[in-house]
Short mmCIF file of N, CA and C in Angstrom, two decimals:
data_model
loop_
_atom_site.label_atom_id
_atom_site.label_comp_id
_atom_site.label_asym_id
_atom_site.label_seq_id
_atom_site.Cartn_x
_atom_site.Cartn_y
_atom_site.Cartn_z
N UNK A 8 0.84 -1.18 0.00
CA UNK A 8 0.00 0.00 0.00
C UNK A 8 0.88 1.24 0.00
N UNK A 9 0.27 2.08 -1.23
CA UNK A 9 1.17 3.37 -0.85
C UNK A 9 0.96 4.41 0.43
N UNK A 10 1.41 5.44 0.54
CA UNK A 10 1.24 6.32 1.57
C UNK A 10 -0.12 7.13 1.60
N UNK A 11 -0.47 7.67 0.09
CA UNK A 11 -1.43 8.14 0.03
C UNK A 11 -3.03 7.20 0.33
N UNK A 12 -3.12 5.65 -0.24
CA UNK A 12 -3.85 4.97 -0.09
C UNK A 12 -3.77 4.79 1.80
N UNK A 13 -3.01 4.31 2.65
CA UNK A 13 -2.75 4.04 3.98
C UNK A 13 -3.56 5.78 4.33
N UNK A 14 -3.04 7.06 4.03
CA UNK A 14 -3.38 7.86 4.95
C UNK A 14 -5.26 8.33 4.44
N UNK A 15 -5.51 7.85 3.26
CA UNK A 15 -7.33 7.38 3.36
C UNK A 15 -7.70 6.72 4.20
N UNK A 16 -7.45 5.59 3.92
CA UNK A 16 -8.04 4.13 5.15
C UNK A 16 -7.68 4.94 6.27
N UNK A 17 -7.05 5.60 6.74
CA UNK A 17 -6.60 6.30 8.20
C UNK A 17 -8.30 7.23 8.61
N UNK A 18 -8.15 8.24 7.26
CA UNK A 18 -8.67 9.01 7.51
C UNK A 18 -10.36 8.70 7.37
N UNK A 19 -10.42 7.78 6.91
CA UNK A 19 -11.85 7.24 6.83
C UNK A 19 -12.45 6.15 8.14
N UNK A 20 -11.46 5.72 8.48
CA UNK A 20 -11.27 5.52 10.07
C UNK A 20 -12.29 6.47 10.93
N UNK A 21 -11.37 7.44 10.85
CA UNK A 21 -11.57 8.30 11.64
C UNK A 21 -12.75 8.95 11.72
N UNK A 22 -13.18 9.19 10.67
CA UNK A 22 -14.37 9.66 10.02
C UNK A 22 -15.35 8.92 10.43
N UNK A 23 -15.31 7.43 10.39
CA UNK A 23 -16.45 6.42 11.02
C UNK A 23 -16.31 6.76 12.25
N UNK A 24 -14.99 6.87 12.61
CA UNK A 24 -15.51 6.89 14.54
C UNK A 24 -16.24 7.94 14.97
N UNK A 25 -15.74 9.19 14.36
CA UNK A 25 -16.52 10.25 15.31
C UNK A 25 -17.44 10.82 14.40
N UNK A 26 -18.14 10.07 13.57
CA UNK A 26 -19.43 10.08 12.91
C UNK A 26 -20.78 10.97 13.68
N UNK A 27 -20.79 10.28 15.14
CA UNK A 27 -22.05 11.02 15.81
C UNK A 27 -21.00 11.87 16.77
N UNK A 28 -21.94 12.96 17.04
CA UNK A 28 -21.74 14.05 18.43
C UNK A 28 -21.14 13.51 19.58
N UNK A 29 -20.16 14.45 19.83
CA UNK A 29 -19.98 13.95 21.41
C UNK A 29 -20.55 14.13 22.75
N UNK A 30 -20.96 13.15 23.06
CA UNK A 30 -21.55 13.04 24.19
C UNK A 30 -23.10 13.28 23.95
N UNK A 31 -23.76 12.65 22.86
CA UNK A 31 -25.34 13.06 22.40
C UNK A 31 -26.07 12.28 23.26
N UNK A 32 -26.82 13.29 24.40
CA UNK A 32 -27.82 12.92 25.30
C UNK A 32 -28.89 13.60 25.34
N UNK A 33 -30.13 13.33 25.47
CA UNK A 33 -30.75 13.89 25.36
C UNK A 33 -30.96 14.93 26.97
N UNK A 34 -31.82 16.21 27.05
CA UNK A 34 -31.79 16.91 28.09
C UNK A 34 -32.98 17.14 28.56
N UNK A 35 -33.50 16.09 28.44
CA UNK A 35 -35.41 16.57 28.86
C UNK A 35 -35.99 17.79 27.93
N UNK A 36 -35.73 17.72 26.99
CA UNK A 36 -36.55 19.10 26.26
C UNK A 36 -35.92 19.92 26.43
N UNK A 37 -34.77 20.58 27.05
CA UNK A 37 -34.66 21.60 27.26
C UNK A 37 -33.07 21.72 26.69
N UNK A 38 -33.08 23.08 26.19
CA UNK A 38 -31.72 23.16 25.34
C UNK A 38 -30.45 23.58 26.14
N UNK A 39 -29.32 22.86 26.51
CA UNK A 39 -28.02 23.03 27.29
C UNK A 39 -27.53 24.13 26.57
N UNK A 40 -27.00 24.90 27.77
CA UNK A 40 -26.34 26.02 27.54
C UNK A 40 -24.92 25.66 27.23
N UNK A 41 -24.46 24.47 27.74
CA UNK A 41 -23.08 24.19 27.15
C UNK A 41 -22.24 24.30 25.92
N UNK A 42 -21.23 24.31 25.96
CA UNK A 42 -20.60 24.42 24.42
C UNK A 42 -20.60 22.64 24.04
N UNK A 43 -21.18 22.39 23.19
CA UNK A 43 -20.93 21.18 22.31
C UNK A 43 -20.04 21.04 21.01
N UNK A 44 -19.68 19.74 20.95
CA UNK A 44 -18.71 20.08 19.90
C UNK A 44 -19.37 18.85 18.52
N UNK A 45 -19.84 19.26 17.83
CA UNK A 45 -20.07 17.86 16.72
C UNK A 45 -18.69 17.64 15.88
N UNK A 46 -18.37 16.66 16.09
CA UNK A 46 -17.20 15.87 15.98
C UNK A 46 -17.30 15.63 14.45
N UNK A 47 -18.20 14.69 14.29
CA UNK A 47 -18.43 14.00 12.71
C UNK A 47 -18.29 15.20 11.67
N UNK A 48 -19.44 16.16 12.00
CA UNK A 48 -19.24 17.31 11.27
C UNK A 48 -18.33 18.40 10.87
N UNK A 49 -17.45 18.39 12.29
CA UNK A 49 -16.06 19.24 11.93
C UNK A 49 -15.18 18.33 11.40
N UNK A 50 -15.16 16.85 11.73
CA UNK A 50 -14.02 16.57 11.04
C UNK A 50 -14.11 16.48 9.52
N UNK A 51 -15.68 16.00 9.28
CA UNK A 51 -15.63 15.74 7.35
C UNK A 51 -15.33 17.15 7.18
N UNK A 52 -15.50 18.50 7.43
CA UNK A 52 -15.13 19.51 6.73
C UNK A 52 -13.91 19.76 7.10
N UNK A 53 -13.32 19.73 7.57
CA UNK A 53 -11.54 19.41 7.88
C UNK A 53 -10.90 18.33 6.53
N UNK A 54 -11.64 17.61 6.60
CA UNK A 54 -11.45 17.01 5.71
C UNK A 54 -12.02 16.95 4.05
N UNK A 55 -12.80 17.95 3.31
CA UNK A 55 -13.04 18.09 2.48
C UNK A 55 -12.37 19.22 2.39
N UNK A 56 -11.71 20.14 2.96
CA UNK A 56 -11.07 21.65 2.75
C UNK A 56 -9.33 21.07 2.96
N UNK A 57 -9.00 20.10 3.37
CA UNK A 57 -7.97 19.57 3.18
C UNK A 57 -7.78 18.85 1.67
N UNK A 58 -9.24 17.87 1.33
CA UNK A 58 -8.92 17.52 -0.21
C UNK A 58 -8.81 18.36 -1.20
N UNK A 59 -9.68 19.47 -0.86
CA UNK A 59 -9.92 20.60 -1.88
C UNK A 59 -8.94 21.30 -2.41
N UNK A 60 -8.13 21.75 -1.21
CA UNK A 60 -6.56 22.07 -1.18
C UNK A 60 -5.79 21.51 -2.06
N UNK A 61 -5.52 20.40 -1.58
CA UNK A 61 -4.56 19.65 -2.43
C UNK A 61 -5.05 19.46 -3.68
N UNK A 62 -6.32 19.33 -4.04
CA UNK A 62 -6.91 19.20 -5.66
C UNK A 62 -6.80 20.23 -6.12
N UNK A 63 -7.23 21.51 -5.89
CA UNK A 63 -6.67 22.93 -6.61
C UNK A 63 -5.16 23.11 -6.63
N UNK A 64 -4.20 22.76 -5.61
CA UNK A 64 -3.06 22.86 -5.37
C UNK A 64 -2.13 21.98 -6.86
N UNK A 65 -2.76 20.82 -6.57
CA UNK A 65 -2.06 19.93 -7.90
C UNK A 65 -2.61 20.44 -9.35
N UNK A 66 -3.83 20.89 -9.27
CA UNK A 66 -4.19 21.32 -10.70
C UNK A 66 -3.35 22.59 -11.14
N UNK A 67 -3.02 23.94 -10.44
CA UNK A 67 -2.13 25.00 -10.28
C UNK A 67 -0.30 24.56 -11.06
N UNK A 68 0.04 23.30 -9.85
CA UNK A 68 1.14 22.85 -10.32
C UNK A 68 1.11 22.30 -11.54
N UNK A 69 0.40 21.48 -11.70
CA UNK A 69 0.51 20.79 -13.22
C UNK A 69 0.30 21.98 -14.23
N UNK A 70 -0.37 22.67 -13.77
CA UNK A 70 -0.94 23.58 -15.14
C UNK A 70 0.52 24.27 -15.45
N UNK A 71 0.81 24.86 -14.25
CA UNK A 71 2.10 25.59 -14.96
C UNK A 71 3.08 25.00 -15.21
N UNK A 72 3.50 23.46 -14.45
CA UNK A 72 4.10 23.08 -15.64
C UNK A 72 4.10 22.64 -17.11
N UNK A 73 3.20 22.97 -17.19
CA UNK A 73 2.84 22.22 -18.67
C UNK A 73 2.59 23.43 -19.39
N UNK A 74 2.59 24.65 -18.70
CA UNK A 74 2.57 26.29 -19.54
C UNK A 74 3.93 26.42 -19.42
N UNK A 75 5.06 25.69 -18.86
CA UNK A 75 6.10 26.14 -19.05
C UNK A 75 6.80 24.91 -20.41
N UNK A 76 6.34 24.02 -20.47
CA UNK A 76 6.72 22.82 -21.40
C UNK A 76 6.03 23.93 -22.61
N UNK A 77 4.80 24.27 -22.82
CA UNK A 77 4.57 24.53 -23.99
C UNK A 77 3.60 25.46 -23.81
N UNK A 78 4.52 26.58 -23.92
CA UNK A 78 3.70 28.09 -23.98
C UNK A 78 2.96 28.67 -24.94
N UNK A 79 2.90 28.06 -26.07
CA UNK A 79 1.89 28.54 -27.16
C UNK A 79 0.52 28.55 -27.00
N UNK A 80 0.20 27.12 -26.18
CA UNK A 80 -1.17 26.80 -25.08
C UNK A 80 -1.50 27.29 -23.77
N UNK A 81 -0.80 28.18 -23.44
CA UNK A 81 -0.79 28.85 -22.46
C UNK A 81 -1.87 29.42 -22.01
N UNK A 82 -2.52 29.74 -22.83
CA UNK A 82 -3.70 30.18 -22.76
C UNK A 82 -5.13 28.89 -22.41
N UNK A 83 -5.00 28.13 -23.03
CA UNK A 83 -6.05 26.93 -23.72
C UNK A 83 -5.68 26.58 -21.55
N UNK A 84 -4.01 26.52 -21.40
CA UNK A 84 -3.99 25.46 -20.16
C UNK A 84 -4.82 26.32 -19.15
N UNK A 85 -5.12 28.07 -18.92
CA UNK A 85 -5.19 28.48 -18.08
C UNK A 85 -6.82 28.58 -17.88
N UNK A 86 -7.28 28.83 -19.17
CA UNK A 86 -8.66 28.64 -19.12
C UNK A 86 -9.19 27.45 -18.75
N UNK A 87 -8.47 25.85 -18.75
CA UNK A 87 -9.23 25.02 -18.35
C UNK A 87 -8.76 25.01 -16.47
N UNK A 88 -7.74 25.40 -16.32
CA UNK A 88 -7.24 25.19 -15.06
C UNK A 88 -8.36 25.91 -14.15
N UNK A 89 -8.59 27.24 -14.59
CA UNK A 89 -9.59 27.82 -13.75
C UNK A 89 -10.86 27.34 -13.75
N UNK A 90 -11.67 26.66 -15.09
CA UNK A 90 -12.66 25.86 -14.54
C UNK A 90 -12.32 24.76 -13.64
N UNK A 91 -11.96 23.97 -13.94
CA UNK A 91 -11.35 22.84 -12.65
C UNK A 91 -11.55 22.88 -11.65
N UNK A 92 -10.62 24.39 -11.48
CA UNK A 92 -10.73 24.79 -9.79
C UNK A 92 -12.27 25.60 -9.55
N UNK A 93 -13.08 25.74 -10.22
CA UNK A 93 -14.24 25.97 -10.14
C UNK A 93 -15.16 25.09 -9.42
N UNK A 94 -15.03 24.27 -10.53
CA UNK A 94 -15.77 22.81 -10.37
C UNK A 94 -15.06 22.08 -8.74
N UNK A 95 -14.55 22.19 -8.27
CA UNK A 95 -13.79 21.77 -7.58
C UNK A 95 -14.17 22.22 -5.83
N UNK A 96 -14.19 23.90 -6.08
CA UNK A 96 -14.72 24.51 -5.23
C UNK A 96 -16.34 24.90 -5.53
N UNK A 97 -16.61 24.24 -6.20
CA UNK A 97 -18.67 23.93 -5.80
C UNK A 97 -18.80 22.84 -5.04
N UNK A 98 -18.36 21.79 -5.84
CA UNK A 98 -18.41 20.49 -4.82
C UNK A 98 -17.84 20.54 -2.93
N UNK A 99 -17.02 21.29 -3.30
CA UNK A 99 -16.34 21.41 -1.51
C UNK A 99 -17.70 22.38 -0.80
N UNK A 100 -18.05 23.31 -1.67
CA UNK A 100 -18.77 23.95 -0.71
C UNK A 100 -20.15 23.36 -0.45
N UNK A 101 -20.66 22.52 -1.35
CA UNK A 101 -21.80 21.58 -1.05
C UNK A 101 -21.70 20.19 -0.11
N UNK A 102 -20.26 20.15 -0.02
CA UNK A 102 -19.94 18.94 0.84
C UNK A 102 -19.97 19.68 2.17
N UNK A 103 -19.39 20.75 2.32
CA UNK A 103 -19.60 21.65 3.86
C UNK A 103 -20.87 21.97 4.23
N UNK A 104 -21.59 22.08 3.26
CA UNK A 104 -23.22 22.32 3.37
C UNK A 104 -23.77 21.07 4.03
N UNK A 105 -23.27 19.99 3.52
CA UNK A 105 -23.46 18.78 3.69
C UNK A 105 -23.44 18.33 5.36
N UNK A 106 -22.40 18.82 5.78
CA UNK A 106 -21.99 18.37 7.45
C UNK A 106 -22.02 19.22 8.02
N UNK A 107 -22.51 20.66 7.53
CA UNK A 107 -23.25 21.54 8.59
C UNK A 107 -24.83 21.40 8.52
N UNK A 108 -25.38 21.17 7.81
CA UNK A 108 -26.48 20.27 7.48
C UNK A 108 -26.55 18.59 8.53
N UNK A 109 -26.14 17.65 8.52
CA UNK A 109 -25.93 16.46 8.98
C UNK A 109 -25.41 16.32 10.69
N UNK A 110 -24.51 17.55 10.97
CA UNK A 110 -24.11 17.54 12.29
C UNK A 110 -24.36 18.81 13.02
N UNK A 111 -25.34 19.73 12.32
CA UNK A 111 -25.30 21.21 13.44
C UNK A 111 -26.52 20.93 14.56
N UNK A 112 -26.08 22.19 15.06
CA UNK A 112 -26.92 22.01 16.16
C UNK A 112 -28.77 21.77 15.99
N UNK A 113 -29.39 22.19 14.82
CA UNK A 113 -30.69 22.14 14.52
C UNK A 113 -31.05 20.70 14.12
N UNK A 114 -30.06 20.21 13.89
CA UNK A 114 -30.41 18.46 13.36
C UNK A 114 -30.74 17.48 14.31
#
């Protein structure tokens, strides 16, 4: 197994464990003034703004190297690079929607 495959299985681990809230009890109806922390939910967005990163990050690198291999396309590479990272950052922000949705406090 490579490094990158091992630190998924890690991180998907992790992700199953602290799936539900910590410490989810119920309070008789009545809403705790305490600070709670939803676990499941901060970590998948920790973890989708960490993939996101690195997926815009590698698309950036590749692009310019390949505007430096062949600059005549320079153009063609930059216009697709910025959709990419478009497409890229919709999905992240619907996945955060996703686990503030799935783990906030109204759920």
């Amino acid at each position: 197994m490579n490094q990158l495959t091992k630190l998924a299985v890690f991180s998907m681990g992790l992700m199953l464990l602290f799936a539900t809230p910590a410490l989810a009890q119920e309070t008789g109806g009545q809403v705790s003034s305490g600070f709670s922390i939803y676990l499941g939910g901060a970590f998948g967005a920790g973890l989708i703004i960490i993939g996101a990163g690195l997926g815009i990050g590698k698309i950036g690198a590749c692009a310019v190297e390949s505007m430096a291999r062949q600059p005549e396309v320079a153009g063609n590479i930059q216009t697709a690079m910025i959709i990419s990272a478009a497409l890229i950052e919709g999905v992240t922000f619907f996945g955060l929607i996703i686990c503030m949705m799935a783990k906030g406090p109204w759920s």
